[in-house]
Coordinates of C-alpha atoms in Angstrom, one line a residue:
M1 CA -14.8 50.0 -38.5
R2 CA -15.0 51.6 -41.9
L3 CA -13.4 48.6 -43.5
A4 CA -15.7 46.3 -41.7
S5 CA -18.7 48.4 -42.9
C6 CA -17.4 48.2 -46.4
L7 CA -17.1 44.4 -46.3
L8 CA -20.6 44.2 -44.8
V9 CA -22.0 46.4 -47.6
A10 CA -20.3 44.4 -50.2
A11 CA -21.6 41.1 -48.7
I12 CA -25.1 42.5 -48.6
V13 CA -24.9 43.9 -52.1
M14 CA -23.5 40.7 -53.6
G15 CA -26.2 38.7 -51.8
E16 CA -29.1 41.0 -52.9
T17 CA -27.8 41.3 -56.4
K18 CA -26.7 37.8 -57.2
D19 CA -29.2 37.7 -60.0
L20 CA -28.5 41.3 -61.1
K21 CA -27.3 41.5 -64.7
L22 CA -25.3 44.7 -64.8
E23 CA -25.3 44.8 -68.6
T24 CA -29.1 45.2 -68.7
W25 CA -30.1 46.5 -65.3
M26 CA -32.3 49.2 -66.6
R27 CA -34.3 46.8 -68.8
D28 CA -34.6 44.5 -65.8
L29 CA -36.0 47.0 -63.3
P30 CA -39.5 46.4 -62.0
E31 CA -42.2 48.1 -64.1
Q32 CA -43.1 50.5 -61.3
L33 CA -39.6 51.9 -61.4
K34 CA -39.6 52.3 -65.2
D35 CA -42.6 54.6 -64.8
M36 CA -40.8 56.8 -62.2
P37 CA -39.1 60.0 -63.3
F38 CA -35.6 59.2 -64.6
I39 CA -34.1 61.9 -62.4
Y40 CA -35.4 60.0 -59.3
L41 CA -33.6 56.7 -60.1
A42 CA -30.1 55.8 -58.7
I43 CA -27.7 55.6 -61.6
P44 CA -24.0 54.7 -61.4
G45 CA -21.5 56.7 -63.4
S46 CA -17.7 57.1 -63.8
H47 CA -15.6 60.1 -63.1
D48 CA -13.2 61.3 -65.8
S49 CA -14.5 58.3 -67.7
M50 CA -12.0 58.4 -70.6
T51 CA -8.7 58.5 -68.8
Y52 CA -8.1 54.8 -69.6
G53 CA -6.9 56.1 -72.9
I54 CA -3.9 57.9 -71.5
T55 CA -0.6 56.1 -72.3
R56 CA 3.1 56.8 -72.0
S57 CA 3.0 58.4 -75.4
S58 CA 0.3 60.9 -74.4
G59 CA 1.3 64.6 -74.6
L60 CA 0.3 67.4 -72.3
A61 CA -3.1 68.8 -73.0
P62 CA -4.4 72.4 -72.6
D63 CA -5.8 71.7 -69.2
A64 CA -2.4 70.6 -67.7
E65 CA -1.3 72.5 -64.7
P66 CA 1.7 74.8 -65.5
I67 CA 4.1 72.8 -63.2
L68 CA 3.5 69.7 -65.3
H69 CA 5.3 71.2 -68.2
R70 CA 8.5 71.1 -66.2
L71 CA 7.8 67.8 -64.3
Y72 CA 6.3 65.6 -67.1
P73 CA 9.5 64.9 -69.0
L74 CA 11.2 63.7 -65.8
F75 CA 8.3 62.0 -64.0
R76 CA 6.1 60.7 -66.8
G77 CA 5.2 57.4 -65.1
T78 CA 4.3 59.0 -61.7
I79 CA 2.2 61.7 -63.3
M80 CA 0.3 59.1 -65.2
R81 CA -0.5 57.1 -62.1
W82 CA -2.2 60.2 -60.6
T83 CA -3.9 61.2 -63.8
I84 CA -5.6 57.9 -64.8
T85 CA -8.9 57.4 -63.0
Q86 CA -10.5 54.5 -64.9
S87 CA -9.0 51.1 -66.1
L88 CA -11.9 49.9 -68.2
D89 CA -12.7 51.2 -71.6
T90 CA -16.1 52.7 -72.5
W91 CA -17.7 49.4 -73.6
Q92 CA -16.5 47.6 -70.5
Q93 CA -17.8 50.3 -68.3
L94 CA -21.2 50.1 -69.9
L95 CA -21.2 46.3 -69.4
I96 CA -20.8 46.6 -65.7
G97 CA -23.7 49.0 -65.4
I98 CA -22.2 52.4 -65.8
R99 CA -24.8 54.7 -67.4
Y100 CA -23.2 58.1 -67.0
L101 CA -20.0 59.1 -68.6
D102 CA -18.0 62.2 -67.6
L103 CA -16.3 63.6 -70.6
R104 CA -13.6 66.3 -70.8
L105 CA -12.5 67.4 -74.2
A106 CA -9.8 69.3 -75.9
T107 CA -8.6 70.4 -79.3
K108 CA -5.1 69.7 -80.5
P109 CA -2.9 71.9 -82.7
G110 CA -2.4 70.5 -86.2
T111 CA -5.7 68.5 -86.3
E112 CA -9.4 69.2 -86.4
E113 CA -10.1 66.1 -84.3
F114 CA -11.3 66.3 -80.7
F115 CA -9.6 64.4 -77.9
F116 CA -10.5 63.4 -74.3
T117 CA -8.3 64.9 -71.7
H118 CA -7.3 65.0 -68.1
G119 CA -4.1 67.0 -68.0
L120 CA -2.8 64.6 -70.7
Y121 CA -4.3 63.8 -74.0
A122 CA -6.3 60.5 -74.1
E123 CA -7.9 59.0 -77.2
E124 CA -9.6 60.8 -80.1
I125 CA -13.3 60.9 -79.2
T126 CA -15.1 59.0 -82.0
G127 CA -14.0 55.5 -81.0
A128 CA -15.6 55.8 -77.5
L129 CA -18.7 57.6 -78.9
R130 CA -19.2 54.7 -81.3
Q131 CA -18.9 52.2 -78.5
V132 CA -21.8 54.1 -76.8
K133 CA -23.8 53.9 -80.0
D134 CA -23.1 50.2 -80.5
F135 CA -24.2 49.6 -76.9
V136 CA -27.5 51.4 -77.1
D137 CA -28.2 49.8 -80.5
T138 CA -27.7 46.3 -79.0
H139 CA -29.3 47.1 -75.6
P140 CA -32.6 48.9 -76.6
E141 CA -33.9 49.6 -73.1
E142 CA -30.7 51.0 -71.6
V143 CA -30.2 54.8 -71.4
V144 CA -26.7 56.4 -71.3
I145 CA -25.9 60.0 -70.1
L146 CA -23.0 61.7 -71.8
D147 CA -22.0 64.7 -69.7
L148 CA -19.6 67.0 -71.7
Q149 CA -18.1 68.7 -68.7
H150 CA -15.2 70.8 -69.9
F151 CA -13.9 72.1 -73.2
Y152 CA -10.3 73.2 -73.6
G153 CA -9.0 75.2 -76.6
F154 CA -12.5 75.3 -78.1
T155 CA -13.7 78.1 -80.4
P156 CA -17.4 78.7 -81.2
T157 CA -16.8 77.0 -84.5
D158 CA -15.4 73.9 -82.6
H159 CA -18.5 73.7 -80.5
Q160 CA -20.7 73.8 -83.6
R161 CA -18.6 71.0 -85.2
L162 CA -18.8 68.9 -82.1
M163 CA -22.5 69.3 -81.6
R164 CA -23.1 68.4 -85.2
L165 CA -20.9 65.3 -84.8
L166 CA -23.0 64.2 -81.8
I167 CA -26.3 64.8 -83.7
N168 CA -25.0 62.8 -86.7
M169 CA -23.8 60.0 -84.4
Y170 CA -26.9 59.5 -82.3
G171 CA -29.7 61.1 -84.3
P172 CA -33.1 60.0 -83.1
K173 CA -31.6 58.2 -80.2
L174 CA -31.0 61.6 -78.5
V175 CA -33.3 62.5 -75.6
P176 CA -34.2 66.2 -76.4
R177 CA -34.5 68.9 -73.8
H178 CA -37.7 68.7 -71.7
L179 CA -39.4 71.5 -69.9
D180 CA -40.4 69.1 -67.1
L181 CA -37.9 66.4 -66.4
R182 CA -40.3 64.6 -64.2
S183 CA -42.2 63.5 -67.3
V184 CA -39.2 61.6 -68.5
T185 CA -39.2 57.9 -67.5
L186 CA -37.5 54.8 -68.8
N187 CA -40.8 53.6 -70.3
S188 CA -41.5 56.9 -72.0
L189 CA -38.0 56.9 -73.5
N190 CA -38.3 53.3 -74.6
R191 CA -41.6 54.0 -76.4
L192 CA -39.8 56.8 -78.3
N193 CA -36.6 54.7 -78.9
Q194 CA -34.6 57.5 -77.2
Q195 CA -31.5 56.3 -75.3
V196 CA -28.7 58.9 -75.2
I197 CA -28.9 62.0 -73.0
V198 CA -26.2 64.6 -73.8
V199 CA -25.5 67.3 -71.2
Y200 CA -23.5 70.1 -72.8
R201 CA -21.9 72.4 -70.3
N202 CA -21.3 75.4 -72.6
E203 CA -23.4 78.4 -73.6
S204 CA -23.6 76.9 -77.1
V205 CA -26.1 74.5 -75.8
Y206 CA -28.8 77.2 -75.8
T207 CA -28.9 77.0 -79.6
M208 CA -29.7 73.3 -79.7
T209 CA -32.8 71.6 -78.4
E210 CA -31.2 68.1 -78.8
F211 CA -29.0 68.6 -75.7
W212 CA -29.7 69.2 -72.0
Q213 CA -28.6 72.4 -70.3
P214 CA -26.1 72.2 -67.4
Q215 CA -28.7 73.3 -64.8
M216 CA -30.8 70.2 -65.7
L217 CA -28.1 68.0 -64.1
P218 CA -26.1 70.0 -61.5
S219 CA -22.7 68.4 -60.7
P220 CA -20.9 70.3 -57.9
W221 CA -17.3 69.4 -57.4
P222 CA -16.4 68.5 -53.8
Q223 CA -12.7 69.4 -54.2
Q224 CA -11.7 67.4 -51.1
D225 CA -8.7 65.2 -50.6
K226 CA -9.8 63.7 -47.3
V227 CA -12.7 61.3 -46.7
S228 CA -14.0 63.4 -43.8
G229 CA -14.2 66.5 -46.0
L230 CA -15.9 64.5 -48.8
L231 CA -18.5 63.1 -46.4
R232 CA -19.3 66.6 -45.0
F233 CA -19.7 67.9 -48.6
L234 CA -22.1 65.0 -49.5
D235 CA -24.0 65.5 -46.3
N236 CA -24.7 69.1 -47.1
I237 CA -26.0 68.6 -50.6
R238 CA -29.5 69.8 -51.4
R239 CA -31.3 69.5 -54.7
H240 CA -34.2 70.8 -56.6
P241 CA -37.1 68.4 -57.2
G242 CA -37.3 69.3 -60.9
T243 CA -33.8 68.5 -61.9
G244 CA -31.4 65.6 -61.8
F245 CA -28.2 65.6 -59.8
V246 CA -24.7 64.2 -59.8
H247 CA -23.2 63.2 -56.5
Q248 CA -19.4 63.2 -57.0
A249 CA -18.0 60.5 -54.7
V250 CA -14.4 61.3 -55.5
L251 CA -11.3 62.5 -53.7
T252 CA -9.2 65.1 -55.5
P253 CA -5.5 64.9 -54.8
T254 CA -3.7 68.2 -54.3
P255 CA 0.0 68.6 -55.3
S256 CA 1.0 68.3 -51.7
F257 CA -1.1 65.2 -51.3
I258 CA 0.6 63.6 -54.2
V259 CA 4.1 64.6 -53.1
L260 CA 3.6 62.8 -49.8
R261 CA 2.4 59.7 -51.7
W262 CA 4.7 60.0 -54.7
T263 CA 5.3 56.3 -55.2
S264 CA 1.6 55.3 -54.9
N265 CA -1.3 56.1 -57.3
L266 CA -4.8 57.5 -57.4
R267 CA -6.5 54.1 -57.3
A268 CA -4.9 53.2 -54.0
K269 CA -5.0 56.5 -52.2
C270 CA -8.2 58.1 -53.6
A271 CA -10.5 55.4 -55.1
A272 CA -9.9 52.7 -52.5
P273 CA -10.8 54.9 -49.5
V274 CA -14.0 56.0 -51.3
V275 CA -15.0 52.3 -51.6
K276 CA -14.0 51.5 -48.1
E277 CA -15.4 54.6 -46.3
V278 CA -17.8 56.6 -48.5
L279 CA -19.7 53.8 -50.3
P280 CA -21.1 52.4 -47.0
V281 CA -22.5 55.9 -46.2
L282 CA -24.0 56.2 -49.7
A283 CA -25.6 52.7 -49.3
E284 CA -27.6 54.1 -46.4
L285 CA -29.2 56.8 -48.6
A286 CA -31.9 56.3 -51.2
P287 CA -33.0 57.7 -54.6
G288 CA -36.4 59.4 -55.1
P289 CA -37.8 62.9 -55.0
P290 CA -36.2 65.4 -52.7
P291 CA -38.2 66.1 -49.5
P292 CA -40.1 69.4 -49.1
G293 CA -37.9 72.3 -48.0
R294 CA -34.2 71.6 -47.2
A295 CA -34.7 68.9 -44.6
G296 CA -32.9 65.6 -44.8
H297 CA -30.3 64.3 -47.2
A298 CA -30.6 64.9 -50.9
P299 CA -31.8 61.7 -52.6
L300 CA -29.3 60.1 -55.0
N301 CA -29.7 60.3 -58.7
V302 CA -26.4 59.9 -60.6
V303 CA -23.4 58.9 -58.4
I304 CA -19.9 58.9 -59.9
A305 CA -16.6 57.4 -58.7
D306 CA -13.1 56.6 -59.8
F307 CA -12.1 53.0 -60.8
V308 CA -15.6 51.7 -60.9
D309 CA -14.4 48.2 -61.5
M310 CA -12.9 47.8 -58.0
A311 CA -14.0 44.9 -55.8
D312 CA -15.9 43.1 -58.6
A313 CA -17.8 46.3 -59.5
V314 CA -19.1 46.8 -56.0
F315 CA -19.7 50.5 -56.7
P316 CA -22.2 50.1 -59.6
R317 CA -23.8 47.1 -57.8
T318 CA -24.4 49.2 -54.7
I319 CA -25.8 52.2 -56.5
I320 CA -28.1 50.1 -58.7
N321 CA -29.3 48.1 -55.7
L322 CA -30.5 51.3 -54.0
N323 CA -33.4 51.4 -56.5
N324 CA -34.9 48.6 -54.5
K325 CA -35.6 51.1 -51.7
L326 CA -38.1 52.9 -54.0
L327 CA -40.2 49.7 -54.0
Q328 CA -40.5 49.9 -50.2
N329 CA -41.9 53.5 -50.4
R330 CA -45.4 53.2 -51.7
D331 CA -46.0 57.0 -51.6
V332 CA -43.1 57.4 -54.1
V333 CA -43.8 54.4 -56.3
Y334 CA -47.5 55.2 -56.8
H335 CA -47.3 59.0 -56.8
S336 CA -48.3 60.6 -60.1
Y337 CA -45.7 62.9 -61.6
G338 CA -47.4 63.6 -64.9

């Protein structure tokens, strides 16, 4: 039944979005939605966005589990199959509608450069960050969220260097911290030519007004390796009306989970079940402001997944298409948030 549901959702999405241009979907939203709070829109994102840069020559990073130091020399290929979560590079992800990138960073001995990481070192960060800059420069009405989730091997000086790099890279394109996020809309950002939101999940952020604090975009980790557990987690989410939110539609394999599926990979055993069984459930939800109190499901804002290119990018298509539900709710569309 779940597979049938997935196929039905895919058919509906492909039918309803046959004219959807993923590359410019924010630009192409109806004007009513561009005047809605940004935190009440449905936005597709990728989980562990930069793992496409992991190769067979990648070394172990500071966030590697201790056991990997013994296993990696012997089972390099297998470990890579369970570490890589995306197959498209940054530019390609942006072209298929991804507007939130989940970044994990690490320092490396012997160099002052910063690297993306997920147990193994991926690429040095400036190439991907420049792809984001090139994208927003050539797509003036699109907004991209960079969520710097984890920092491994960082000193306070490293944080200052990284923040300065981001400010130099994006400059006036950065969306500064706002006291009331409900005042931030696509139209207001477009008027100011601001297109890059940086969420910086470290205490260093409190010294910089250019970046968003972590509580402005909560991103709780489900830490589930079964679809049933992930669905229960998502069903119990509640959110504050004045903040954004990240729904993590991801399965996290435990060591025992991987051992039992040693010859397979994360795409087949974690990402595919999410597309088949979780995405149809998400498609029944909607974006918008949270209801009063704690009643009902938390409306979607940012939703992230692994291997976002699967099934002709059915994941970003589905999430983007949910914004159409806002047009059916006149109380939401015409409510004043200013």
